């Protein structure tokens, strides 16, 4: 289905808009009919216009193109004819300029009163759209490789625009330098004229330059300006799942995925930055955690008529859950939120707060092992906790995140305790209790008597254990405390891998702390990326804000229910990212002190700089100046000498995220020489600037920002209206 071009009915000296009145429909039997939505009647029919099922109907300026599955395309009307009724000249009321009227002053019905022109395509075009005057189509397996031997039945073809003089031209076969998935969608951006973005299965986007296409030279062979075919500029891997639909929304590329998410990409960033991620809604599968899969986003559409009727721009998403959702295309809440952030000093006061985070995969070691004396090679087991606690003078928040508190490699423990529960559960609980008691004792002994601390969060998830302290004097300023777990092991059913996520609010700043243990293995980078995405995108992790004032402490328009709604997010754990080099080369670089060579091959750092869909790209990490923390022989300073001879790596990391990076200062990032585990512990100290909001002053600033947004919105509406008019879409 597709609405016919916007037209108007001339009656005397007045013109009545008929935008959105006539709807064209194609059937599987090849029939076309036109529905008058104002009267509810079928206003025109064209039986057997096609000899096969109609699979696409496209509108371009004052023309309509219909395509059937056998590759026959019919072009009704002339895209260069006017889209409004011509002025009526006295004495010539019944004139019929350009075949515009039916001779009686009414509109010419394109379906019945025009003879369509025929163009031939390959069969079963799974995708078709008119962009910059060219009909872009694809029939199956995506843009071909650049060897020139690809079958045209599986190509992405670009045809001349539907004008009378150029319809007979053959399709131009577009070539890329490498094979990509089947074409699913294509779009353009207002801010990037002359470029076409094509979405593919497999998560790829190809970028095409059509700026050298000259419609005049295609019509006039004597034209001084030649017309060159579109050229592929880039092939980008932007998603781990298929891109089902793609739509350019002003300056951002919106992509709907197979797993039910809509992502907005800022293409100005190098590499592209994911600025927004939304769940369209709808799941398939059971309600068991980890067994539900998001239903695909089938279509993304910009409602161009909204520009004309309401002077706003709306994006429509359609999902396989049979739900249609409407989105603010200009993301006004983001614009207002960003403007408020820039003016925070006008309505907020700030004070410093020290945060100390320690992460350690303890490899099932017991607290009493820290009593062992082993001073070889600078090892200090006994003084470890004292060294951590003294690394920041009188910290306000203390966070301990441990992994593998129990032996995850014990099959008996995993089967009986982790999966089904058994008498061993008491032993597991005791392991956490021993470490809890040891941490409470260490904090009480290490800190001055006039600076007591209180435990505000403690939680465990199989091998994970989190314990968070705060200075007792700060407890009165706290609110919205919550802690939960996200399971990622064995398909999301079990907690041998996953995260403990805790949050609280101090003054008017929200904090979130994530203790992770991600998928292990040198080659399991994609699984680690997937684990992180699942944790950070988990919906309703926490209760949402109870009132408007409470929502001010969160960012990005969030209500506090998701992790990235929080102002300060700290992520620590055994992230298990490895170094992509041979073990001999890594060991040699460690002995030579050449850490930069190793950092160049660190999986996490490479993902943060090159993977556009990587969820930690918005996080920061202090420079690493210490040796890899994994994997050691227990009670030794030697990297793994076992049969597996694992490659050393910086598995143990601490990262942070704040929209205003200037509000976080790193005091230190270091490791500790403790040899009772196969990992070395790591700590990081920070000073964050906590805010306190004057809500009356904020209300005045917000009113001013909202007025500025109305002016900006009018400018954007006009810019988009002109662009879409040039494309022939309105």
XYZ file of C-alpha atoms in Angstrom:
730
model
C 0.000 0.000 0.000
C 1.020 3.612 -0.527
C -0.770 6.930 -0.512
C -1.026 8.651 -3.874
C 0.935 11.904 -4.353
C -0.451 14.929 -2.562
C -2.893 16.619 -4.927
C -5.562 19.275 -4.785
C -9.045 19.765 -6.175
C -9.737 23.041 -7.967
C -13.184 24.500 -7.398
C -13.614 28.052 -8.703
C -10.876 30.134 -7.168
C -10.291 27.893 -4.123
C -8.085 24.839 -3.745
C -8.804 21.923 -1.407
C -5.897 19.736 -0.303
C -6.337 16.026 -0.851
C -3.143 14.957 0.869
C -3.529 11.470 2.259
C -6.907 10.892 0.649
C -6.227 8.230 -1.987
C -4.567 4.961 -0.971
C -3.183 2.616 -3.613
C -3.298 -1.102 -2.860
C -1.782 -4.043 -4.737
C -2.943 -7.650 -4.421
C -1.242 -11.011 -4.763
C -3.234 -11.522 -7.991
C -1.649 -8.444 -9.600
C -4.693 -6.155 -9.272
C -4.391 -2.488 -8.310
C -7.146 -0.488 -6.698
C -7.440 2.992 -5.262
C -9.284 3.589 -2.010
C -10.837 6.963 -1.216
C -10.266 7.170 2.536
C -12.606 10.165 2.839
C -15.626 8.286 1.506
C -14.612 4.705 2.227
C -15.198 3.754 -1.410
C -13.006 2.179 -4.058
C -12.505 5.084 -6.469
C -10.608 3.219 -9.196
C -9.446 -0.277 -10.118
C -7.012 -1.711 -12.618
C -7.507 -5.451 -12.820
C -4.525 -7.597 -13.770
C -2.251 -4.560 -14.080
C 0.462 -7.024 -13.103
C 0.736 -10.679 -13.971
C 2.094 -11.565 -10.526
C 1.783 -10.482 -6.906
C 2.404 -6.770 -6.300
C 5.210 -6.529 -3.741
C 6.137 -2.819 -3.753
C 4.304 0.470 -4.326
C 6.473 3.599 -4.195
C 5.666 7.296 -4.506
C 8.040 9.798 -6.075
C 6.999 13.418 -6.667
C 3.832 13.177 -8.792
C 4.382 9.562 -9.859
C 3.665 6.121 -8.446
C 5.761 3.006 -9.159
C 4.335 -0.489 -8.671
C 6.560 -3.598 -8.765
C 5.540 -7.254 -8.900
C 7.484 -10.337 -7.888
C 8.275 -11.189 -11.526
C 10.288 -7.984 -11.881
C 7.776 -5.909 -13.835
C 7.579 -2.274 -12.713
C 4.861 0.159 -13.824
C 5.402 3.917 -13.594
C 2.161 5.926 -13.353
C 2.290 9.670 -13.911
C 5.167 12.064 -14.483
C 7.387 12.977 -11.535
C 8.122 16.360 -13.126
C 4.463 17.411 -13.389
C 3.121 19.835 -10.759
C 1.814 18.494 -7.468
C -0.701 21.284 -7.036
C -3.525 22.305 -9.348
C -2.580 25.014 -11.883
C -4.112 28.440 -11.654
C -7.492 28.753 -13.374
C -7.502 31.199 -16.289
C -10.819 32.880 -16.989
C -12.497 31.254 -19.984
C -10.264 28.167 -19.754
C -11.799 26.474 -16.722
C -11.944 23.121 -18.515
C -8.417 23.214 -19.880
C -6.304 20.145 -19.247
C -2.675 21.256 -18.944
C -0.237 18.327 -18.623
C -3.171 15.956 -18.283
C -3.656 17.338 -14.772
C -7.441 17.401 -14.649
C -10.031 15.059 -16.052
C -11.596 17.822 -18.173
C -14.280 18.741 -15.672
C -12.185 20.632 -13.144
C -11.567 17.574 -10.956
C -8.220 15.866 -10.300
C -6.831 13.454 -12.843
C -6.850 9.932 -11.380
C -3.376 8.511 -12.039
C -4.499 4.906 -11.768
C -7.176 5.088 -14.458
C -6.382 8.041 -16.688
C -2.683 7.479 -17.352
C -0.902 4.819 -19.372
C 1.902 3.407 -17.239
C 5.410 2.992 -18.543
C 7.049 -0.380 -18.067
C 10.556 -1.118 -16.797
C 12.023 -4.540 -16.191
C 13.859 -5.645 -13.045
C 15.079 -9.000 -11.819
C 12.535 -11.183 -10.069
C 11.526 -11.060 -6.412
C 12.964 -7.725 -5.432
C 13.015 -8.000 -1.631
C 13.816 -4.308 -1.261
C 12.922 -1.208 -3.282
C 13.092 2.528 -2.563
C 13.517 5.718 -4.601
C 16.427 7.822 -3.369
C 17.858 10.894 -5.121
C 15.834 10.131 -8.241
C 17.041 6.550 -8.565
C 15.106 3.368 -7.905
C 17.252 1.258 -5.599
C 16.342 -2.420 -5.544
C 17.769 -5.672 -4.235
C 16.793 -9.246 -4.937
C 18.044 -11.526 -2.245
C 21.649 -12.014 -1.225
C 22.883 -8.454 -0.932
C 25.292 -6.256 -2.807
C 27.664 -8.495 -4.804
C 31.367 -8.730 -4.317
C 33.632 -6.620 -6.463
C 34.862 -9.457 -8.681
C 32.337 -8.549 -11.369
C 31.114 -12.139 -11.626
C 28.037 -11.785 -9.404
C 24.653 -12.866 -10.672
C 22.453 -9.852 -11.338
C 19.536 -11.701 -9.733
C 21.193 -11.117 -6.366
C 22.354 -7.569 -6.874
C 21.536 -4.176 -5.543
C 20.603 -2.316 -8.724
C 20.129 1.380 -9.272
C 17.782 2.443 -12.055
C 17.404 5.860 -13.668
C 14.639 8.051 -12.261
C 11.078 7.341 -13.439
C 10.966 9.945 -16.190
C 9.742 9.394 -19.756
C 13.117 9.829 -21.387
C 15.206 7.575 -19.195
C 13.015 4.612 -18.320
C 14.495 2.436 -21.027
C 18.000 2.480 -19.542
C 19.453 -0.683 -18.058
C 20.109 -1.136 -14.366
C 23.484 -0.143 -12.990
C 25.074 -2.943 -10.991
C 26.583 -1.582 -7.796
C 29.734 -3.252 -6.556
C 31.452 -3.323 -3.169
C 34.929 -4.493 -2.264
C 33.636 -7.361 -0.153
C 30.546 -9.483 0.310
C 27.963 -8.301 2.826
C 24.558 -9.560 3.888
C 21.358 -9.194 1.947
C 20.050 -5.661 1.531
C 17.152 -4.916 3.863
C 16.817 -1.135 3.699
C 18.271 2.149 2.488
C 17.891 5.766 3.506
C 19.371 9.271 3.401
C 20.244 11.946 5.957
C 19.296 15.601 5.876
C 22.738 16.516 7.201
C 24.590 14.361 4.630
C 23.166 15.254 1.207
C 24.452 13.145 -1.647
C 24.987 10.006 0.467
C 22.841 6.871 0.621
C 23.063 4.493 3.584
C 22.167 0.858 2.847
C 21.373 -1.606 5.651
C 22.223 -5.302 5.407
C 21.743 -8.542 7.221
C 24.732 -9.363 9.379
C 24.750 -5.880 10.902
C 26.460 -4.093 8.005
C 25.848 -0.630 6.588
C 27.302 0.449 3.241
C 27.641 4.147 2.404
C 27.203 5.280 -1.212
C 28.099 8.572 -2.863
C 25.486 9.642 -5.433
C 26.604 13.253 -5.709
C 27.954 12.662 -9.241
C 24.630 11.373 -10.514
C 23.248 13.929 -12.984
C 19.665 13.265 -14.133
C 20.021 15.855 -16.938
C 22.868 13.954 -18.614
C 20.871 10.729 -18.408
C 18.157 12.432 -20.414
C 20.451 14.494 -22.652
C 23.491 12.549 -23.926
C 25.064 15.852 -25.033
C 25.102 17.195 -21.497
C 28.457 18.681 -20.512
C 28.236 17.065 -17.055
C 28.461 13.259 -17.162
C 26.421 11.107 -14.821
C 28.490 8.646 -12.808
C 27.029 5.611 -11.024
C 26.882 5.607 -7.216
C 30.200 4.749 -5.574
C 30.560 2.706 -2.381
C 32.596 4.749 0.105
C 32.479 2.525 3.190
C 31.366 -0.860 4.455
C 30.770 -0.705 8.204
C 29.948 -3.394 10.742
C 27.701 -1.541 13.198
C 25.628 -4.277 14.851
C 26.020 -7.848 16.076
C 22.610 -8.738 14.674
C 20.806 -8.175 11.376
C 19.716 -4.666 10.483
C 16.113 -5.239 9.454
C 15.248 -1.608 8.759
C 17.092 1.692 8.476
C 15.827 5.266 8.476
C 17.585 8.609 8.334
C 16.158 10.899 10.978
C 17.613 14.383 10.502
C 21.274 13.886 11.484
C 21.079 10.390 12.945
C 20.742 6.945 11.476
C 18.047 4.867 13.183
C 18.404 1.094 12.813
C 15.852 -1.549 13.760
C 17.392 -4.917 14.592
C 16.440 -8.556 14.557
C 16.528 -8.676 18.374
C 13.939 -5.926 18.800
C 16.129 -2.906 19.554
C 16.165 0.467 17.830
C 19.569 2.166 17.855
C 20.373 5.739 16.834
C 23.861 6.333 15.385
C 25.662 9.662 15.258
C 27.504 9.367 11.934
C 29.509 12.537 12.609
C 31.605 10.614 15.142
C 34.576 8.579 13.926
C 33.800 5.747 14.391
C 30.025 6.106 14.639
C 28.604 6.501 18.119
C 25.431 4.842 19.402
C 23.650 7.734 21.144
C 20.318 6.087 21.937
C 19.041 2.530 22.290
C 15.373 1.701 22.752
C 13.526 -1.573 23.120
C 10.629 -1.600 20.669
C 8.761 -4.056 22.910
C 7.577 -7.610 22.670
C 9.233 -10.936 23.438
C 8.946 -14.501 22.262
C 9.648 -17.459 24.535
C 8.991 -18.231 28.169
C 9.152 -15.817 31.049
C 12.171 -17.653 32.463
C 15.001 -15.169 32.734
C 17.288 -15.438 29.734
C 14.848 -17.512 27.691
C 13.073 -14.546 26.111
C 14.099 -13.119 22.779
C 13.137 -9.709 21.469
C 10.846 -9.709 18.460
C 12.266 -7.967 15.350
C 11.589 -4.353 14.437
C 10.048 -4.768 10.963
C 9.776 -1.175 9.727
C 10.983 2.308 10.548
C 9.191 5.160 8.801
C 9.456 8.930 8.931
C 5.997 10.498 8.870
C 6.624 13.251 6.343
C 2.974 14.371 6.433
C 3.505 15.370 10.065
C 5.800 18.145 8.832
C 2.992 19.563 6.698
C 0.070 19.099 9.068
C 1.574 19.603 12.532
C 5.011 21.150 11.927
C 6.786 18.345 13.733
C 8.560 15.149 12.702
C 7.576 11.702 13.940
C 9.194 8.302 13.472
C 6.944 5.260 13.333
C 8.247 1.814 14.279
C 6.415 -1.411 13.524
C 7.328 -4.650 15.288
C 6.501 -8.289 14.882
C 4.685 -8.001 18.211
C 1.938 -6.232 16.184
C 2.584 -2.964 18.007
C 3.121 0.430 16.338
C 5.079 3.021 18.298
C 5.518 6.732 17.611
C 8.780 8.502 18.418
C 9.846 12.130 18.621
C 12.203 12.293 15.636
C 14.122 15.311 16.919
C 14.636 13.755 20.382
C 13.541 16.956 22.058
C 13.977 15.541 25.568
C 17.636 14.802 24.760
C 18.151 18.315 23.413
C 16.595 19.896 26.512
C 18.477 17.542 28.823
C 21.806 18.371 27.172
C 21.068 22.097 27.316
C 20.237 21.819 31.026
C 23.451 19.935 31.675
C 25.469 22.765 30.126
C 23.773 25.206 32.508
C 23.910 23.047 35.657
C 26.071 25.580 37.466
C 23.166 28.053 37.368
C 20.983 25.863 39.588
C 23.351 23.419 41.321
C 26.034 23.465 43.989
C 28.803 20.845 44.007
C 30.968 19.120 46.576
C 33.767 16.537 46.165
C 33.358 12.896 47.131
C 36.069 10.232 47.102
C 35.310 6.790 45.664
C 37.561 3.737 45.994
C 36.845 0.619 43.913
C 38.685 -2.696 44.236
C 38.164 -5.676 41.900
C 39.678 -9.130 42.318
C 39.086 -12.608 40.981
C 40.060 -14.500 44.123
C 39.988 -17.964 42.505
C 38.102 -19.462 45.474
C 40.817 -18.383 47.937
C 39.786 -18.107 51.574
C 40.436 -14.959 53.643
C 42.894 -16.805 55.859
C 45.231 -17.283 52.873
C 46.029 -13.572 53.178
C 47.741 -14.400 56.484
C 50.449 -16.318 54.627
C 53.805 -14.562 54.515
C 55.493 -14.612 51.112
C 57.754 -11.680 50.482
C 59.355 -13.110 47.351
C 59.187 -10.775 44.390
C 57.508 -7.997 46.341
C 54.447 -10.077 47.278
C 52.527 -8.722 50.284
C 49.554 -10.942 51.057
C 49.206 -9.815 54.663
C 49.158 -6.098 53.913
C 46.910 -6.306 50.838
C 43.655 -4.933 52.295
C 45.517 -2.262 54.281
C 47.303 -1.168 51.104
C 44.011 -0.910 49.226
C 42.277 1.062 51.973
C 45.197 3.461 52.370
C 45.438 4.163 48.614
C 42.817 6.930 49.024
C 42.784 9.102 52.132
C 39.430 8.782 53.917
C 37.329 7.657 50.963
C 33.609 8.408 51.194
C 32.522 5.302 49.263
C 34.302 1.930 49.351
C 33.401 -0.718 46.770
C 34.727 -4.281 46.795
C 33.804 -6.466 43.830
C 35.084 -10.045 43.926
C 34.724 -12.841 41.393
C 35.040 -16.619 41.824
C 34.464 -16.611 45.550
C 33.601 -20.288 45.021
C 35.357 -22.708 42.695
C 33.527 -22.322 39.377
C 35.682 -25.007 37.761
C 34.470 -27.645 40.211
C 31.914 -29.672 38.260
C 30.498 -31.130 41.451
C 30.017 -27.679 42.967
C 28.460 -26.329 39.768
C 26.068 -29.239 39.316
C 24.919 -29.637 42.917
C 25.121 -26.110 44.270
C 24.804 -23.698 41.372
C 22.148 -25.510 39.388
C 20.045 -27.466 41.829
C 21.044 -26.557 45.355
C 22.347 -29.058 47.894
C 23.936 -29.421 51.255
C 26.902 -27.570 49.782
C 24.824 -24.372 49.805
C 25.788 -23.850 53.430
C 29.457 -23.996 52.458
C 28.874 -21.459 49.703
C 27.096 -19.036 52.020
C 29.894 -19.479 54.527
C 32.463 -18.483 51.882
C 30.733 -15.148 51.351
C 30.277 -14.628 55.094
C 33.994 -15.167 55.715
C 34.936 -12.538 53.143
C 32.258 -10.157 54.407
C 33.584 -10.431 57.957
C 37.161 -9.954 56.782
C 36.285 -6.790 54.831
C 34.276 -5.297 57.720
C 37.181 -5.975 60.089
C 39.764 -4.543 57.668
C 37.779 -1.317 57.196
C 37.261 -0.867 60.929
C 40.982 -1.357 61.668
C 42.314 0.718 58.734
C 40.108 3.778 59.152
C 40.403 6.409 61.872
C 38.061 5.987 64.871
C 36.378 9.311 64.093
C 35.528 8.115 60.564
C 33.218 5.095 60.923
C 31.780 3.274 57.888
C 28.546 1.399 57.309
C 27.787 -1.432 54.902
C 24.962 -0.286 52.611
C 24.986 -3.086 50.021
C 26.109 -6.699 50.048
C 25.072 -9.324 47.520
C 26.327 -12.517 45.928
C 25.629 -14.341 42.661
C 27.270 -17.762 42.544
C 30.927 -16.666 42.260
C 30.307 -12.897 42.401
C 30.385 -10.952 45.648
C 29.844 -7.210 46.158
C 30.275 -5.293 49.397
C 29.846 -1.495 49.485
C 30.681 0.787 52.432
C 29.909 4.464 52.930
C 31.019 6.925 55.562
C 28.352 6.820 58.228
C 28.059 10.616 58.161
C 26.759 10.390 54.561
C 23.943 7.933 55.230
C 21.403 10.668 55.884
C 21.982 12.026 52.363
C 21.253 8.666 50.752
C 18.051 7.510 49.043
C 16.772 5.110 46.386
C 19.040 2.255 47.439
C 18.649 -0.939 45.411
C 20.707 -3.969 44.422
C 20.013 -6.760 41.947
C 21.676 -9.414 39.788
C 21.785 -10.141 36.051
C 22.512 -13.757 35.071
C 24.459 -14.447 31.881
C 25.773 -17.987 32.335
C 24.416 -20.895 30.282
C 22.155 -18.811 28.062
C 21.134 -16.394 30.812
C 19.719 -19.082 33.101
C 22.488 -19.215 35.692
C 24.771 -16.858 37.528
C 28.182 -18.450 37.026
C 28.649 -15.476 34.681
C 26.810 -12.166 34.984
C 26.744 -9.077 37.162
C 25.726 -7.660 40.508
C 24.298 -4.171 40.031
C 23.764 -1.734 42.887
C 22.614 1.859 43.039
C 21.876 4.722 45.391
C 21.374 8.481 45.293
C 23.504 10.960 47.243
C 22.259 14.541 47.369
C 20.958 14.872 43.776
C 23.481 12.589 42.067
C 22.798 8.947 41.229
C 25.450 6.228 41.462
C 25.472 2.775 39.907
C 28.132 0.115 40.566
C 28.459 -2.993 38.401
C 30.531 -6.018 39.403
C 30.944 -8.293 36.336
C 32.277 -11.674 35.412
C 32.081 -12.113 31.636
C 32.530 -15.040 29.258
C 35.991 -16.598 29.422
C 38.242 -17.749 26.587
C 40.725 -16.121 24.237
C 38.330 -16.287 21.275
C 35.086 -15.433 23.094
C 35.226 -11.678 22.521
C 31.780 -11.636 20.875
C 30.282 -13.459 23.862
C 31.807 -10.887 26.228
C 30.394 -8.072 24.103
C 27.001 -9.767 24.212
C 27.204 -10.159 28.009
C 27.947 -6.456 28.424
C 25.136 -5.433 26.082
C 22.678 -7.654 27.964
C 23.691 -6.168 31.323
C 23.692 -2.516 30.244
C 20.483 -2.817 28.205
C 18.538 -4.783 30.814
C 15.230 -3.020 31.349
C 13.652 -2.407 34.746
C 16.802 -3.334 36.641
C 15.710 -0.959 39.393
C 12.444 0.665 40.486
C 11.758 3.825 38.490
C 11.759 7.323 39.981
C 8.717 8.028 42.122
C 8.286 11.698 41.244
C 9.497 14.402 38.879
C 12.027 15.822 41.339
C 13.591 12.409 41.885
C 13.898 11.928 38.120
C 16.226 14.974 37.993
C 19.005 12.894 39.543
C 19.025 10.631 36.488
C 20.315 11.408 32.988
C 19.343 10.914 29.382
C 15.657 11.323 30.137
C 15.743 8.072 32.091
C 13.686 7.222 35.154
C 16.391 5.277 36.995
C 15.146 1.848 35.967
C 18.120 1.195 33.664
C 21.831 1.244 34.413
C 22.757 4.074 32.041
C 20.076 6.313 33.550
C 22.509 6.995 36.399
C 24.822 9.979 36.514
C 27.897 8.094 37.739
C 28.386 4.487 36.616
C 31.386 2.440 37.745
C 32.021 -0.969 36.177
C 34.573 -3.412 37.544
C 35.297 -7.098 37.315
C 36.957 -9.939 35.530
C 35.913 -8.750 32.080
C 38.054 -11.493 30.535
C 39.211 -9.426 27.529
C 42.515 -10.803 26.287
C 45.581 -9.719 24.301
C 45.481 -10.742 20.640
C 49.083 -11.855 20.297
C 51.092 -15.064 20.584
C 52.090 -15.983 24.121
C 55.815 -15.787 23.312
C 55.443 -12.240 21.982
C 53.450 -11.177 25.051
C 55.930 -12.661 27.513
C 58.816 -11.058 25.613
C 57.124 -7.630 25.733
C 56.442 -7.999 29.461
C 60.083 -8.771 30.155
C 61.143 -5.805 28.011
C 58.657 -3.503 29.759
C 56.980 -2.692 26.434
C 53.417 -2.303 27.683
C 52.368 -0.062 24.801
C 52.865 -2.885 22.322
C 50.558 -5.078 24.396
C 47.971 -2.335 24.885
C 47.782 -1.920 21.105
C 46.518 -5.510 20.956
C 44.250 -5.426 24.012
C 40.782 -6.604 22.970
C 38.904 -4.200 25.231
C 40.781 -1.105 24.075
C 40.416 -2.140 20.431
C 36.682 -2.680 20.833
C 36.305 0.740 22.465
C 37.980 2.465 19.533
C 36.786 0.451 16.515
C 33.510 -1.337 17.320
C 30.645 1.099 16.722
C 28.142 -1.088 18.585
C 30.353 -1.759 21.629
C 28.453 -0.765 24.752
C 31.555 0.347 26.679
C 32.526 2.966 24.105
C 30.881 5.604 26.295
C 32.997 4.539 29.298
C 36.426 5.773 30.331
C 39.426 3.956 31.723
C 42.550 5.445 33.241
C 45.833 4.666 31.433
C 47.137 1.191 32.284
C 50.676 1.374 33.645
C 50.823 -2.037 35.354
C 51.573 -5.551 34.094
C 48.797 -7.912 32.929
C 46.906 -9.293 35.922
C 46.121 -12.770 34.505
C 46.981 -15.661 34.552
C 49.515 -16.561 37.245
C 50.513 -19.821 38.814
C 49.178 -19.734 42.351
C 51.723 -18.649 44.968
C 54.056 -17.585 42.180
C 55.082 -14.624 40.066
C 55.170 -16.782 36.931
C 52.514 -16.510 34.268
C 50.604 -19.727 33.573
C 53.035 -22.617 33.102
C 50.317 -25.263 33.016
C 49.537 -27.368 29.995
C 47.177 -24.665 28.671
C 49.854 -21.938 28.908
C 47.279 -19.140 28.751
C 48.315 -15.826 27.275
C 48.746 -13.058 29.907
C 46.036 -10.404 29.786
C 44.493 -7.430 31.568
C 41.296 -9.303 32.464
C 40.672 -7.275 35.616
C 39.475 -3.752 34.852
C 37.733 -0.727 36.343
C 35.885 1.705 34.061
C 33.586 4.626 34.662
C 31.058 6.755 32.862
C 29.701 10.259 33.486
C 28.103 12.472 30.843
C 30.254 15.356 32.051
C 33.671 13.713 32.215
C 35.136 16.785 33.935
C 33.223 15.829 37.089
C 35.361 12.711 37.598
C 39.065 12.799 38.458
C 41.134 9.605 38.661
C 43.441 9.481 41.667
C 45.111 6.154 40.866
C 44.767 2.919 38.877
C 47.021 0.147 40.092
C 47.436 -3.534 40.840
C 48.550 -5.322 44.029
C 51.091 -8.088 44.482
C 49.008 -10.837 46.088
C 49.743 -14.381 44.974
C 46.997 -16.468 46.602
C 44.943 -16.313 43.378
C 45.697 -16.714 39.687
C 44.659 -13.044 39.237
C 46.196 -9.909 40.713
C 43.732 -7.471 42.335
C 43.266 -3.962 40.962
C 42.001 -0.754 42.553
C 41.088 2.705 41.302
C 40.500 5.885 43.259
C 38.324 8.773 42.092
C 37.095 12.185 43.141
C 33.604 12.916 41.838
C 31.714 16.190 42.055
C 28.387 15.581 43.724
C 25.561 17.998 42.891
C 22.772 19.520 44.954
C 19.932 21.043 42.924
C 17.981 24.239 43.660
C 14.709 23.120 42.074
C 13.185 26.602 41.878
C 16.215 27.916 39.998
C 16.203 24.842 37.781
C 12.578 25.439 36.851
C 13.426 28.922 35.567
C 16.331 27.619 33.504
C 14.200 24.780 32.134
C 11.524 27.250 31.004
C 14.143 29.276 29.176
C 15.613 26.139 27.560
C 12.150 24.988 26.475
C 11.574 28.322 24.704
C 14.908 27.930 22.929
C 13.888 24.444 21.855
C 10.693 25.713 20.211
C 12.794 28.039 18.053
C 15.232 25.236 17.221
C 12.382 22.869 16.376
C 10.911 25.365 13.891
C 14.311 25.633 12.212
C 14.650 21.849 11.989
C 11.128 21.465 10.627
C 11.842 23.938 7.837
C 15.201 22.328 7.017
C 13.661 18.861 6.808
C 10.647 20.062 4.806
C 12.914 21.540 2.125
C 15.061 18.418 1.993
C 12.154 15.999 1.636
C 10.559 18.225 -1.001
C 13.773 18.039 -3.039
C 13.687 14.256 -2.731
C 10.143 14.219 -4.062
C 8.666 12.666 -0.922
C 6.418 15.606 -0.025
